[in-house]
PDB file of C-alpha atoms in Angstrom:
ATOM      1  CA  UNK J   1      34.885  82.622 -55.629  1.00 72.00           C
ATOM      2  CA  UNK J   2      32.359  80.355 -57.219  1.00 80.00           C
ATOM      3  CA  UNK J   3      31.628  76.909 -55.845  1.00 78.00           C
ATOM      4  CA  UNK J   4      29.961  74.436 -58.094  1.00 78.00           C
ATOM      5  CA  UNK J   5      28.592  71.285 -56.581  1.00 76.00           C
ATOM      6  CA  UNK J   6      27.578  68.414 -58.728  1.00 73.00           C
ATOM      7  CA  UNK J   7      25.487  65.611 -57.271  1.00 75.00           C
ATOM      8  CA  UNK J   8      24.176  62.442 -58.728  1.00 77.00           C
ATOM      9  CA  UNK J   9      20.358  62.496 -58.158  1.00 80.00           C
ATOM     10  CA  UNK J  10      19.442  59.495 -60.212  1.00 85.00           C
ATOM     11  CA  UNK J  11      19.295  57.202 -57.191  1.00 85.00           C
ATOM     12  CA  UNK J  12      17.175  59.703 -55.229  1.00 86.00           C
ATOM     13  CA  UNK J  13      14.756  59.969 -58.142  1.00 88.00           C
ATOM     14  CA  UNK J  14      14.585  56.185 -58.407  1.00 89.00           C
ATOM     15  CA  UNK J  15      13.801  55.904 -54.692  1.00 90.00           C
ATOM     16  CA  UNK J  16      11.167  58.648 -54.965  1.00 91.00           C
ATOM     17  CA  UNK J  17       9.579  56.950 -57.977  1.00 92.00           C
ATOM     18  CA  UNK J  18       9.603  53.590 -56.148  1.00 93.00           C
ATOM     19  CA  UNK J  19       7.894  55.160 -53.101  1.00 94.00           C
ATOM     20  CA  UNK J  20       5.211  56.722 -55.314  1.00 94.00           C
ATOM     21  CA  UNK J  21       4.669  53.388 -57.073  1.00 94.00           C
ATOM     22  CA  UNK J  22       4.343  51.554 -53.729  1.00 95.00           C
ATOM     23  CA  UNK J  23       1.973  54.226 -52.426  1.00 94.00           C
ATOM     24  CA  UNK J  24      -0.195  53.918 -55.551  1.00 94.00           C
ATOM     25  CA  UNK J  25      -0.156  50.110 -55.251  1.00 93.00           C
ATOM     26  CA  UNK J  26      -1.149  50.301 -51.569  1.00 94.00           C
ATOM     27  CA  UNK J  27      -3.919  52.747 -52.382  1.00 95.00           C
ATOM     28  CA  UNK J  28      -5.209  50.490 -55.165  1.00 94.00           C
ATOM     29  CA  UNK J  29      -5.052  47.444 -52.863  1.00 95.00           C
ATOM     30  CA  UNK J  30      -6.980  49.332 -50.179  1.00 95.00           C
ATOM     31  CA  UNK J  31      -9.612  50.482 -52.667  1.00 95.00           C
ATOM     32  CA  UNK J  32      -9.949  46.900 -53.932  1.00 95.00           C
ATOM     33  CA  UNK J  33     -10.538  45.657 -50.362  1.00 95.00           C
ATOM     34  CA  UNK J  34     -13.185  48.351 -49.842  1.00 95.00           C
ATOM     35  CA  UNK J  35     -14.917  47.326 -53.093  1.00 94.00           C
ATOM     36  CA  UNK J  36     -14.838  43.649 -52.055  1.00 95.00           C
ATOM     37  CA  UNK J  37     -16.221  44.361 -48.588  1.00 94.00           C
ATOM     38  CA  UNK J  38     -18.903  46.633 -50.005  1.00 92.00           C
ATOM     39  CA  UNK J  39     -19.952  43.899 -52.443  1.00 92.00           C
ATOM     40  CA  UNK J  40     -19.961  41.388 -49.580  1.00 92.00           C
ATOM     41  CA  UNK J  41     -22.131  43.659 -47.414  1.00 90.00           C
ATOM     42  CA  UNK J  42     -24.533  44.276 -50.305  1.00 87.00           C
ATOM     43  CA  UNK J  43     -24.834  40.505 -50.807  1.00 88.00           C
ATOM     44  CA  UNK J  44     -25.479  39.951 -47.085  1.00 87.00           C
ATOM     45  CA  UNK J  45     -28.019  42.793 -47.061  1.00 80.00           C
ATOM     46  CA  UNK J  46     -29.809  41.269 -50.075  1.00 80.00           C
ATOM     47  CA  UNK J  47     -29.873  37.850 -48.381  1.00 84.00           C
ATOM     48  CA  UNK J  48     -31.210  39.439 -45.188  1.00 82.00           C
ATOM     49  CA  UNK J  49     -33.985  41.161 -47.151  1.00 78.00           C
ATOM     50  CA  UNK J  50     -34.846  37.840 -48.824  1.00 79.00           C
ATOM     51  CA  UNK J  51     -34.930  36.107 -45.434  1.00 83.00           C
ATOM     52  CA  UNK J  52     -37.084  38.874 -43.948  1.00 80.00           C
ATOM     53  CA  UNK J  53     -39.507  38.609 -46.840  1.00 77.00           C
ATOM     54  CA  UNK J  54     -39.820  34.825 -46.581  1.00 80.00           C
ATOM     55  CA  UNK J  55     -40.008  34.864 -42.781  1.00 81.00           C
ATOM     56  CA  UNK J  56     -42.694  37.550 -42.759  1.00 81.00           C
ATOM     57  CA  UNK J  57     -44.758  35.602 -45.268  1.00 75.00           C
ATOM     58  CA  UNK J  58     -44.336  32.402 -43.246  1.00 81.00           C
ATOM     59  CA  UNK J  59     -45.279  34.160 -40.004  1.00 84.00           C
ATOM     60  CA  UNK J  60     -48.336  35.920 -41.413  1.00 81.00           C
ATOM     61  CA  UNK J  61     -50.079  32.730 -42.510  1.00 81.00           C
ATOM     62  CA  UNK J  62     -50.381  31.144 -39.023  1.00 87.00           C
ATOM     63  CA  UNK J  63     -51.467  34.526 -37.644  1.00 87.00           C
ATOM     64  CA  UNK J  64     -54.145  34.772 -40.294  1.00 86.00           C
ATOM     65  CA  UNK J  65     -55.425  31.324 -39.295  1.00 89.00           C
ATOM     66  CA  UNK J  66     -55.410  32.242 -35.604  1.00 91.00           C
ATOM     67  CA  UNK J  67     -57.425  35.348 -36.398  1.00 89.00           C
ATOM     68  CA  UNK J  68     -59.891  33.558 -38.694  1.00 89.00           C
ATOM     69  CA  UNK J  69     -60.476  30.618 -36.353  1.00 90.00           C
ATOM     70  CA  UNK J  70     -60.817  32.915 -33.346  1.00 91.00           C
ATOM     71  CA  UNK J  71     -63.458  34.962 -35.178  1.00 89.00           C
ATOM     72  CA  UNK J  72     -65.291  31.796 -36.213  1.00 90.00           C
ATOM     73  CA  UNK J  73     -65.215  30.516 -32.635  1.00 90.00           C
ATOM     74  CA  UNK J  74     -66.391  33.873 -31.314  1.00 88.00           C
ATOM     75  CA  UNK J  75     -69.254  34.064 -33.828  1.00 87.00           C
ATOM     76  CA  UNK J  76     -70.422  30.474 -33.325  1.00 87.00           C
ATOM     77  CA  UNK J  77     -70.238  30.486 -29.552  1.00 85.00           C
ATOM     78  CA  UNK J  78     -71.146  34.098 -28.841  1.00 81.00           C
ATOM     79  CA  UNK J  79     -74.349  33.204 -27.041  1.00 81.00           C
ATOM     80  CA  UNK J  80     -72.886  30.283 -25.063  1.00 86.00           C
ATOM     81  CA  UNK J  81     -69.699  31.962 -23.810  1.00 83.00           C
ATOM     82  CA  UNK J  82     -69.574  34.240 -20.824  1.00 87.00           C
ATOM     83  CA  UNK J  83     -68.165  37.757 -21.139  1.00 86.00           C
ATOM     84  CA  UNK J  84     -64.725  36.671 -19.873  1.00 87.00           C
ATOM     85  CA  UNK J  85     -64.262  34.098 -22.617  1.00 88.00           C
ATOM     86  CA  UNK J  86     -65.512  36.524 -25.238  1.00 87.00           C
ATOM     87  CA  UNK J  87     -62.956  39.052 -23.997  1.00 87.00           C
ATOM     88  CA  UNK J  88     -60.194  36.439 -24.305  1.00 88.00           C
ATOM     89  CA  UNK J  89     -61.210  35.688 -27.876  1.00 89.00           C
ATOM     90  CA  UNK J  90     -61.313  39.390 -28.706  1.00 88.00           C
ATOM     91  CA  UNK J  91     -57.823  39.771 -27.224  1.00 89.00           C
ATOM     92  CA  UNK J  92     -56.569  36.917 -29.421  1.00 91.00           C
ATOM     93  CA  UNK J  93     -58.091  38.524 -32.515  1.00 91.00           C
ATOM     94  CA  UNK J  94     -56.671  41.965 -31.701  1.00 89.00           C
ATOM     95  CA  UNK J  95     -53.241  40.571 -30.802  1.00 89.00           C
ATOM     96  CA  UNK J  96     -52.999  38.607 -34.030  1.00 90.00           C
ATOM     97  CA  UNK J  97     -53.927  41.768 -35.940  1.00 88.00           C
ATOM     98  CA  UNK J  98     -51.239  43.761 -34.131  1.00 86.00           C
ATOM     99  CA  UNK J  99     -48.679  41.016 -34.757  1.00 89.00           C
ATOM    100  CA  UNK J 100     -49.516  41.069 -38.466  1.00 88.00           C
ATOM    101  CA  UNK J 101     -49.059  44.850 -38.483  1.00 85.00           C
ATOM    102  CA  UNK J 102     -45.718  44.503 -36.674  1.00 84.00           C
ATOM    103  CA  UNK J 103     -44.512  41.965 -39.230  1.00 86.00           C
ATOM    104  CA  UNK J 104     -45.526  44.322 -42.034  1.00 84.00           C
ATOM    105  CA  UNK J 105     -43.740  47.220 -40.316  1.00 81.00           C
ATOM    106  CA  UNK J 106     -40.578  45.164 -39.860  1.00 79.00           C
ATOM    107  CA  UNK J 107     -40.657  44.101 -43.500  1.00 79.00           C
ATOM    108  CA  UNK J 108     -41.151  47.697 -44.610  1.00 77.00           C
ATOM    109  CA  UNK J 109     -38.411  48.931 -42.271  1.00 72.00           C
ATOM    110  CA  UNK J 110     -35.938  46.287 -43.501  1.00 73.00           C
ATOM    111  CA  UNK J 111     -36.390  47.564 -47.059  1.00 70.00           C
ATOM    112  CA  UNK J 112     -35.497  51.127 -46.138  1.00 67.00           C
ATOM    113  CA  UNK J 113     -31.987  52.435 -46.018  1.00 59.00           C
ATOM    114  CA  UNK J 114     -31.124  54.625 -43.071  1.00 57.00           C
ATOM    115  CA  UNK J 115     -31.251  57.648 -45.415  1.00 60.00           C
ATOM    116  CA  UNK J 116     -34.847  56.945 -46.454  1.00 67.00           C
ATOM    117  CA  UNK J 117     -36.517  56.708 -43.053  1.00 72.00           C
ATOM    118  CA  UNK J 118     -40.082  57.977 -43.219  1.00 79.00           C
ATOM    119  CA  UNK J 119     -41.414  59.855 -40.220  1.00 89.00           C
ATOM    120  CA  UNK J 120     -45.146  59.844 -39.541  1.00 91.00           C
ATOM    121  CA  UNK J 121     -47.393  61.459 -36.959  1.00 96.00           C
ATOM    122  CA  UNK J 122     -47.541  59.108 -33.959  1.00 96.00           C
ATOM    123  CA  UNK J 123     -50.163  59.540 -31.256  1.00 97.00           C
ATOM    124  CA  UNK J 124     -48.272  58.463 -28.141  1.00 97.00           C
ATOM    125  CA  UNK J 125     -51.533  57.899 -26.211  1.00 96.00           C
ATOM    126  CA  UNK J 126     -52.752  55.384 -28.809  1.00 95.00           C
ATOM    127  CA  UNK J 127     -49.317  53.797 -29.011  1.00 95.00           C
ATOM    128  CA  UNK J 128     -49.114  53.335 -25.233  1.00 96.00           C
ATOM    129  CA  UNK J 129     -52.684  52.015 -25.064  1.00 95.00           C
ATOM    130  CA  UNK J 130     -51.666  49.300 -27.522  1.00 91.00           C
ATOM    131  CA  UNK J 131     -48.455  48.514 -25.628  1.00 93.00           C
ATOM    132  CA  UNK J 132     -50.294  48.273 -22.279  1.00 94.00           C
ATOM    133  CA  UNK J 133     -52.758  45.894 -23.945  1.00 89.00           C
ATOM    134  CA  UNK J 134     -49.861  43.791 -25.304  1.00 86.00           C
ATOM    135  CA  UNK J 135     -48.239  43.656 -21.863  1.00 90.00           C
ATOM    136  CA  UNK J 136     -51.527  43.009 -20.045  1.00 89.00           C
ATOM    137  CA  UNK J 137     -50.470  39.661 -18.571  1.00 88.00           C
ATOM    138  CA  UNK J 138     -47.129  40.949 -17.262  1.00 89.00           C
ATOM    139  CA  UNK J 139     -48.852  43.996 -15.787  1.00 94.00           C
ATOM    140  CA  UNK J 140     -51.422  41.818 -13.999  1.00 92.00           C
ATOM    141  CA  UNK J 141     -48.770  39.396 -12.715  1.00 90.00           C
ATOM    142  CA  UNK J 142     -46.789  42.255 -11.180  1.00 92.00           C
ATOM    143  CA  UNK J 143     -49.983  44.019 -10.032  1.00 93.00           C
ATOM    144  CA  UNK J 144     -48.567  47.120 -11.698  1.00 95.00           C
ATOM    145  CA  UNK J 145     -50.253  50.421 -12.319  1.00 95.00           C
ATOM    146  CA  UNK J 146     -49.468  52.224 -15.571  1.00 96.00           C
ATOM    147  CA  UNK J 147     -50.861  55.688 -16.172  1.00 96.00           C
ATOM    148  CA  UNK J 148     -50.531  58.166 -19.005  1.00 95.00           C
ATOM    149  CA  UNK J 149     -52.688  60.810 -20.657  1.00 91.00           C
ATOM    150  CA  UNK J 150     -52.358  63.997 -22.583  1.00 94.00           C
ATOM    151  CA  UNK J 151     -49.277  62.785 -24.399  1.00 96.00           C
ATOM    152  CA  UNK J 152     -48.455  64.597 -27.652  1.00 96.00           C
ATOM    153  CA  UNK J 153     -48.602  63.494 -31.243  1.00 97.00           C
ATOM    154  CA  UNK J 154     -44.986  63.399 -32.438  1.00 97.00           C
ATOM    155  CA  UNK J 155     -43.143  62.905 -35.709  1.00 96.00           C
ATOM    156  CA  UNK J 156     -41.453  59.526 -35.608  1.00 93.00           C
ATOM    157  CA  UNK J 157     -41.265  55.967 -36.826  1.00 87.00           C
ATOM    158  CA  UNK J 158     -44.134  54.096 -35.129  1.00 88.00           C
ATOM    159  CA  UNK J 159     -42.318  50.749 -35.039  1.00 83.00           C
ATOM    160  CA  UNK J 160     -39.230  52.212 -33.369  1.00 85.00           C
ATOM    161  CA  UNK J 161     -41.153  54.392 -30.919  1.00 92.00           C
ATOM    162  CA  UNK J 162     -43.251  51.363 -29.984  1.00 91.00           C
ATOM    163  CA  UNK J 163     -40.101  49.334 -29.357  1.00 87.00           C
ATOM    164  CA  UNK J 164     -38.655  52.055 -27.145  1.00 92.00           C
ATOM    165  CA  UNK J 165     -41.758  52.349 -24.964  1.00 94.00           C
ATOM    166  CA  UNK J 166     -42.367  48.595 -24.842  1.00 92.00           C
ATOM    167  CA  UNK J 167     -38.763  47.941 -23.786  1.00 91.00           C
ATOM    168  CA  UNK J 168     -38.882  50.661 -21.126  1.00 94.00           C
ATOM    169  CA  UNK J 169     -42.134  49.367 -19.648  1.00 95.00           C
ATOM    170  CA  UNK J 170     -41.085  45.687 -19.894  1.00 91.00           C
ATOM    171  CA  UNK J 171     -37.784  46.407 -18.179  1.00 92.00           C
ATOM    172  CA  UNK J 172     -39.522  48.472 -15.516  1.00 93.00           C
ATOM    173  CA  UNK J 173     -41.780  45.523 -14.764  1.00 93.00           C
ATOM    174  CA  UNK J 174     -39.025  42.924 -14.980  1.00 91.00           C
ATOM    175  CA  UNK J 175     -36.609  44.720 -12.679  1.00 92.00           C
ATOM    176  CA  UNK J 176     -39.100  46.062 -10.161  1.00 92.00           C
ATOM    177  CA  UNK J 177     -38.892  45.214  -6.468  1.00 91.00           C
ATOM    178  CA  UNK J 178     -40.955  42.039  -5.982  1.00 89.00           C
ATOM    179  CA  UNK J 179     -42.152  43.315  -2.591  1.00 92.00           C
ATOM    180  CA  UNK J 180     -43.756  46.443  -4.086  1.00 92.00           C
ATOM    181  CA  UNK J 181     -46.443  47.029  -6.694  1.00 93.00           C
ATOM    182  CA  UNK J 182     -44.844  48.924  -9.581  1.00 94.00           C
ATOM    183  CA  UNK J 183     -46.329  52.294 -10.520  1.00 95.00           C
ATOM    184  CA  UNK J 184     -45.370  53.627 -13.924  1.00 95.00           C
ATOM    185  CA  UNK J 185     -46.521  57.125 -14.782  1.00 95.00           C
ATOM    186  CA  UNK J 186     -45.706  58.482 -18.252  1.00 95.00           C
ATOM    187  CA  UNK J 187     -45.970  62.236 -18.695  1.00 94.00           C
ATOM    188  CA  UNK J 188     -44.857  64.858 -21.202  1.00 92.00           C
ATOM    189  CA  UNK J 189     -43.773  68.360 -20.264  1.00 84.00           C
TER     190      UNK J 189
END
């Protein structure tokens, strides 16, 4: 009562070997595409960093001239200008200084990878004071009221926090009802 079955498995083994070979070839092809795309992204990232560096240098020079000439004008005409004009010149000088700092921050930020982000203490009151000063003309045009005080010092990236608050306030002003004076009150609980 013994049954012996004999089967030819050579073809099955050939098919299995062919499938493994195709799988290995597909895996190698996929890995090669990943390597190529990674190299392409690294090249684009390097070019972007080069562009950022050149652009920041090119932008800082005109700002430096604006600041220098504004200071010279302010110093030479300080006795002949009324307080309003002196305030305008001071605003130009401060704005050019802030723009230079923003360019430096953007350059620094572009050099960081997302894993190396550096958090600093950010005084939200000082940050918002600067943003309100930057948006002074828009605030006056809309006859808006912006209030804040007693905001905390937080750990964050000043450039990014500044962008968040500036975008929120700008959008609040831009999309406000033209028939009403906007009131923006920023509080922390």
